[in-house]
CSV table of C-alpha atoms in Angstrom, one decimal:
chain,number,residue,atom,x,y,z
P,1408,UNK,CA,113.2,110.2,97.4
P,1409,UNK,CA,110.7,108.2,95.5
P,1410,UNK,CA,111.9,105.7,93.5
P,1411,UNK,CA,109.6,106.0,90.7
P,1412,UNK,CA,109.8,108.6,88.3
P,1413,UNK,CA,106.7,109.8,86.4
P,1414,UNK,CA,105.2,112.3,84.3
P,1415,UNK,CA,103.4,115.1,86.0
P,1416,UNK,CA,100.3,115.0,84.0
P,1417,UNK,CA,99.0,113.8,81.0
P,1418,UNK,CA,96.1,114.5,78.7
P,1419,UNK,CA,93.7,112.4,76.9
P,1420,UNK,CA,90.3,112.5,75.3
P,1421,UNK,CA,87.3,110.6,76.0
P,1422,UNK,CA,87.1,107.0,74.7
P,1423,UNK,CA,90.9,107.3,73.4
P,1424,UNK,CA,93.4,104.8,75.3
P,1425,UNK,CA,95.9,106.6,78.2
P,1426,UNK,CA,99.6,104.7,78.5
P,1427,UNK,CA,100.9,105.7,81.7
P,1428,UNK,CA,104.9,105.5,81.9
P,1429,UNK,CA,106.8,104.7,84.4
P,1430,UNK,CA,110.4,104.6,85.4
P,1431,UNK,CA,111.8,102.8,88.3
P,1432,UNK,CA,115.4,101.8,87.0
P,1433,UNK,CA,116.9,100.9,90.9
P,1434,UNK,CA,114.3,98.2,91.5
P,1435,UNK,CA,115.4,95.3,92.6
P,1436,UNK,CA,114.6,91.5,91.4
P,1437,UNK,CA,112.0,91.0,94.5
P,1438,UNK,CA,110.3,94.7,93.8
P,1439,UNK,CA,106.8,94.6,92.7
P,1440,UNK,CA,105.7,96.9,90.4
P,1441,UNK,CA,102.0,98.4,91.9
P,1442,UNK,CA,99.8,101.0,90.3
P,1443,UNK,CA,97.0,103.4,92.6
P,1444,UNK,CA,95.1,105.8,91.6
P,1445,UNK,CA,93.4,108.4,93.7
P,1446,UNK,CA,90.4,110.1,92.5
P,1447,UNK,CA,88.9,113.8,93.4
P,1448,UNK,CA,88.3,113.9,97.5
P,1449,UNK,CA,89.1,110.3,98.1
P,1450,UNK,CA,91.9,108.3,99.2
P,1451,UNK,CA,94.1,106.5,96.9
P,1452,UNK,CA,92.8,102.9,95.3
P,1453,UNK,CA,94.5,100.1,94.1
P,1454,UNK,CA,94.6,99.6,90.1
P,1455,UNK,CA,96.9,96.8,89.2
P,1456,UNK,CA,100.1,94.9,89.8
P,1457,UNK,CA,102.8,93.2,88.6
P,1458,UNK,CA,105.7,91.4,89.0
P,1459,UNK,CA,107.8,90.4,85.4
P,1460,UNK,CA,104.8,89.8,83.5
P,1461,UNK,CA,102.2,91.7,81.5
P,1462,UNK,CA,98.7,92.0,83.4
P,1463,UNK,CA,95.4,92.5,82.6
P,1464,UNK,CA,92.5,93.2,85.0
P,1465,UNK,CA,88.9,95.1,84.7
P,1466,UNK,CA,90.2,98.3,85.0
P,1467,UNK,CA,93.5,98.6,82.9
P,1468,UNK,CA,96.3,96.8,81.6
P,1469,UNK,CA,100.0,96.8,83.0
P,1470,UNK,CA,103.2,96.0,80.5
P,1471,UNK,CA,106.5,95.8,81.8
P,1472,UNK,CA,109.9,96.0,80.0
P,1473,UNK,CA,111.4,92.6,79.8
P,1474,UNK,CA,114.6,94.7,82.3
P,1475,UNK,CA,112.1,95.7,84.8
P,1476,UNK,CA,113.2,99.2,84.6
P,1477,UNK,CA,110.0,100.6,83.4
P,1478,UNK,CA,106.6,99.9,82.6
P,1479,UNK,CA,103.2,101.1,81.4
P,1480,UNK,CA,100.0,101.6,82.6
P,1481,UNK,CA,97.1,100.9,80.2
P,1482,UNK,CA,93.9,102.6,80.4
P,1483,UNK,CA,92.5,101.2,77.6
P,1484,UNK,CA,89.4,103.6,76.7
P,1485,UNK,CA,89.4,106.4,78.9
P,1486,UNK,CA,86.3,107.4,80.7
P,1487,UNK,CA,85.8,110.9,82.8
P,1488,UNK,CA,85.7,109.4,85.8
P,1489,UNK,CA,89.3,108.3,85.0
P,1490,UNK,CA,90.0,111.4,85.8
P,1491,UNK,CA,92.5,110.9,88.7
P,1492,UNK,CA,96.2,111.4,90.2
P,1493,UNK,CA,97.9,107.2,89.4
P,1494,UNK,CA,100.6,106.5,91.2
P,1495,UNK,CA,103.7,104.0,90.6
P,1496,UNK,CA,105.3,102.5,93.8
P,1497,UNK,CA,107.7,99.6,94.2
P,1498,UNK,CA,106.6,96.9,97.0
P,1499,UNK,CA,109.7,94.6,98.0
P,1500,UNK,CA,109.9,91.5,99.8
P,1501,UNK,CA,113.3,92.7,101.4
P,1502,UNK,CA,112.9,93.5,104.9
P,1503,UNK,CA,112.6,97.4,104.0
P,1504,UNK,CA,109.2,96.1,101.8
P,1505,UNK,CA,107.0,98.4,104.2
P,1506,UNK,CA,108.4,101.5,103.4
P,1507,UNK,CA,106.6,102.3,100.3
P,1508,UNK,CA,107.3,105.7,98.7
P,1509,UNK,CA,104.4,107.5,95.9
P,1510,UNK,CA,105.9,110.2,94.9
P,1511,UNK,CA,103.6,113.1,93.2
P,1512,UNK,CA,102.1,110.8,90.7
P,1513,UNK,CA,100.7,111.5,87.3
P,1514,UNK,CA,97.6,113.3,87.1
P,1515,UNK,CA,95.1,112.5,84.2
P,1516,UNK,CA,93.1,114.6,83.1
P,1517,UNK,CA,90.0,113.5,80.3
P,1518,UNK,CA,88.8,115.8,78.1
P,1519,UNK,CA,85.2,114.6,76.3
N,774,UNK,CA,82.3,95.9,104.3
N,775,UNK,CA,85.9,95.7,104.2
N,776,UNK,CA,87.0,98.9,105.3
N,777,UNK,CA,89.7,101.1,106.9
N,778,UNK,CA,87.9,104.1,109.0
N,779,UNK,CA,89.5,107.2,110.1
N,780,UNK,CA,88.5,109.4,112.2
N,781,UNK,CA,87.6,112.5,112.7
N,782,UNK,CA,87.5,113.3,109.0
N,783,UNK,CA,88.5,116.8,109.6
N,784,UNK,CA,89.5,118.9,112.8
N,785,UNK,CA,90.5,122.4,113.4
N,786,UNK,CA,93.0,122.6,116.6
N,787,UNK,CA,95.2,124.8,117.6
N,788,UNK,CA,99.2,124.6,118.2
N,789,UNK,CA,100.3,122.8,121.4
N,790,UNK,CA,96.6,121.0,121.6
N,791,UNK,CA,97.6,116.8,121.5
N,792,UNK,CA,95.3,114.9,118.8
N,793,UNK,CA,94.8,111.5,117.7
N,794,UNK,CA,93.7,110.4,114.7
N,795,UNK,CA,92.2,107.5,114.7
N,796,UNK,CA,92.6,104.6,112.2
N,797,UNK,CA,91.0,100.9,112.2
N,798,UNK,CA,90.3,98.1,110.1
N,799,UNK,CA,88.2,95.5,110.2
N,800,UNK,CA,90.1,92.7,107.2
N,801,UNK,CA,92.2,91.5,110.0
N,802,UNK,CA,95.6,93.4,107.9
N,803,UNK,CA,98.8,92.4,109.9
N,804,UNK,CA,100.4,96.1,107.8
N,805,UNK,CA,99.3,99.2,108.7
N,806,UNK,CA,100.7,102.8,107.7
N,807,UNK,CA,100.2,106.5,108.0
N,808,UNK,CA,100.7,108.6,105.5
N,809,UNK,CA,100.3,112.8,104.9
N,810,UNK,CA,99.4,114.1,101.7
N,811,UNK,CA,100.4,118.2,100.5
N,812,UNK,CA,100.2,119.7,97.7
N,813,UNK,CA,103.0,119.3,95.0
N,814,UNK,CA,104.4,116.4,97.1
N,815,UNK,CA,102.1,113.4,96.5
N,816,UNK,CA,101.7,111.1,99.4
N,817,UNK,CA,104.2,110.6,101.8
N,818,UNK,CA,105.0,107.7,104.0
N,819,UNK,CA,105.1,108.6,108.2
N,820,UNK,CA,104.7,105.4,109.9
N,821,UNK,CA,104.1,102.3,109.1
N,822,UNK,CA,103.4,99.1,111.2
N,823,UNK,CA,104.5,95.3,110.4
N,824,UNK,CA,102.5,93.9,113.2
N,825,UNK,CA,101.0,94.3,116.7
N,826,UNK,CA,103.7,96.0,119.0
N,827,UNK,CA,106.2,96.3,115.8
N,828,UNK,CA,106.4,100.0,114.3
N,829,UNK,CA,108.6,102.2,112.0
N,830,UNK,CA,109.5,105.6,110.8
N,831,UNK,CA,108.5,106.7,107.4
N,832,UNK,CA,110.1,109.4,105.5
N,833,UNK,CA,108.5,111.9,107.3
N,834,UNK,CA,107.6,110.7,111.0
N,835,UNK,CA,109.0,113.8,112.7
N,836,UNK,CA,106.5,115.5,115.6
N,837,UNK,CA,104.3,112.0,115.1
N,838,UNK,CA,103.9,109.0,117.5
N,839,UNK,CA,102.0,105.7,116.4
N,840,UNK,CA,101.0,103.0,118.6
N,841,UNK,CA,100.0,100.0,117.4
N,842,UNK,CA,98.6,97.8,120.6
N,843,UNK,CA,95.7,96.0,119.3
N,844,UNK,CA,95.7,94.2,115.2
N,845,UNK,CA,92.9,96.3,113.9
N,846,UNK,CA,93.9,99.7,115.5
N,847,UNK,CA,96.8,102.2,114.4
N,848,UNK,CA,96.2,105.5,116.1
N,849,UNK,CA,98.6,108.8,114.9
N,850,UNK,CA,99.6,111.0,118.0
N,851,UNK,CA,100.4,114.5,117.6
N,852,UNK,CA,101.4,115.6,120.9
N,853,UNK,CA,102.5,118.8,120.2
N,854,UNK,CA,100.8,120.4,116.7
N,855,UNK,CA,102.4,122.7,114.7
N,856,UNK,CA,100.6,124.7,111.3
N,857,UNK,CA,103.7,122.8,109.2
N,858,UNK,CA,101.4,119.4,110.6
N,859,UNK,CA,98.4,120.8,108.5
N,860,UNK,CA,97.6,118.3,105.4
N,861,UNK,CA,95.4,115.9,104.0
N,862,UNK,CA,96.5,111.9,106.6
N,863,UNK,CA,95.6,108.6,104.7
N,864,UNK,CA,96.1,105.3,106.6
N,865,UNK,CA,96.4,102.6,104.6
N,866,UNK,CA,96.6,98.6,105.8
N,867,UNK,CA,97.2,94.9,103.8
N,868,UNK,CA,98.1,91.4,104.7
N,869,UNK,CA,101.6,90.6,104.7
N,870,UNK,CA,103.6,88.9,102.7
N,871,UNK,CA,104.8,91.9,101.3
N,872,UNK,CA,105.2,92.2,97.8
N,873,UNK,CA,102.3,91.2,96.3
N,874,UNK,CA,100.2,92.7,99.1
N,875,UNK,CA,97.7,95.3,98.0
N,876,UNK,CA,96.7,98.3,100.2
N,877,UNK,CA,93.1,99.5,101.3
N,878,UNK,CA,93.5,103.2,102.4
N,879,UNK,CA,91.3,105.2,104.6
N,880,UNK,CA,88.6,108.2,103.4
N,881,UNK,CA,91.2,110.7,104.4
N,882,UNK,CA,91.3,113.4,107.5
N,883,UNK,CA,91.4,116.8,107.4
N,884,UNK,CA,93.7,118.5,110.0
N,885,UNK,CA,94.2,122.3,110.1
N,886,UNK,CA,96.6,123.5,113.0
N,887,UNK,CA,96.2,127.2,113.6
């Protein structure tokens, strides 16, 4: 089983900001917390990542909970081509690190 | 371009027929990993490699073999299809160490076992 739990889909309106939640309360002091998204026909792509603190980058913002149990993807102003499936996995640095689970993701869905 | 290529991109076959999908990279990734997509069930995990000559099972690796001979190469061997093998395969690679490494995943291939 994954071990990431996540909304199945949520809705949002063009230009309006998209938090993504994410739970992931059996992760483990070494787990990094990574964000994907995988748009219409294509193959997944890397958003953000994280590790205790907040991040920012181009695309979106990441906030984690100061217990690491759960955190928050950020699309700040949602476009249509944001229109996708984001995933939340945990990447260790345990010797199991390369077993990465997705799980079913969230899918987004922008209305204009 | 940094890229990982799969191939072929879609295939028809029938059950019994042995396939390989091929999947390489050119960034010069130590981790590779196969995964199969389905509907409802998000993207699961079949094989995954830390290094040349070093593989492991997934979550799902039953009726797949992996070979991992050469750095760049990670080929998926069906030997014996079966229609519960159709879905959507991604193969994915990053450097190692682990963790912080961020994955580059393949365009995706087709397969249909009738």
């Amino acid at each position: 089983d994954a071990k990431t739990t996540q909304p199945n889909s949520m809705e949002s309106n063009e230009e309006e900001p998209v938090h993504l939640p994410c739970n992931h309360s059996t992760i483990s002091g070494t787990d990094y917390i990574h964000w994907y998204r995988q748009l219409p026909s294509q193959g997944p792509e890397y958003v953000i990542h994280g590790l205790t603190s907040n991040v920012n980058n181009r695309m979106a913002s990441l906030a984690i909970a100061e217990d690491r149990k759960s955190s928050t993807l950020i699309l700040h102003r949602a476009t249509l081509r944001d229109a996708a499936v984001y995933y939340c996995i945990l990447s260790g640095t345990t010797d199991s690190w390369g077993k990465l689970q997705f799980g079913a993701g969230t899918q987004v869905v922008v209305t204009p | 371009e940094a890229q990982v290529t799969q191939n072929p991109r879609y295939l028809i076959t029938v059950t019994g027929k042995k396939l390989t999908v091929t999947c390489s990279q050119n960034m010069n990734h130590e981790y590779m990993s196969w995964y199969r997509q389905d509907p409802g069930l998000g993207l699961r995990q079949i094989y995954y490699s830390m290094n040349v000559e070093v593989t492991d099972k997934g979550d799902v690796p039953e009726g797949y073999k992996v070979s991992r001979k050469e750095k760049r190469n990670f080929p998926l061997i069906l030997e014996s299809p079966s229609p519960n093998q159709t879905s959507l395969y991604f193969c994915a690679s990053s450097l190692i160490p682990a963790g912080a490494n961020v994955l580059t995943f393949g365009a995706g291939s087709r397969l249909t076992v009738l």
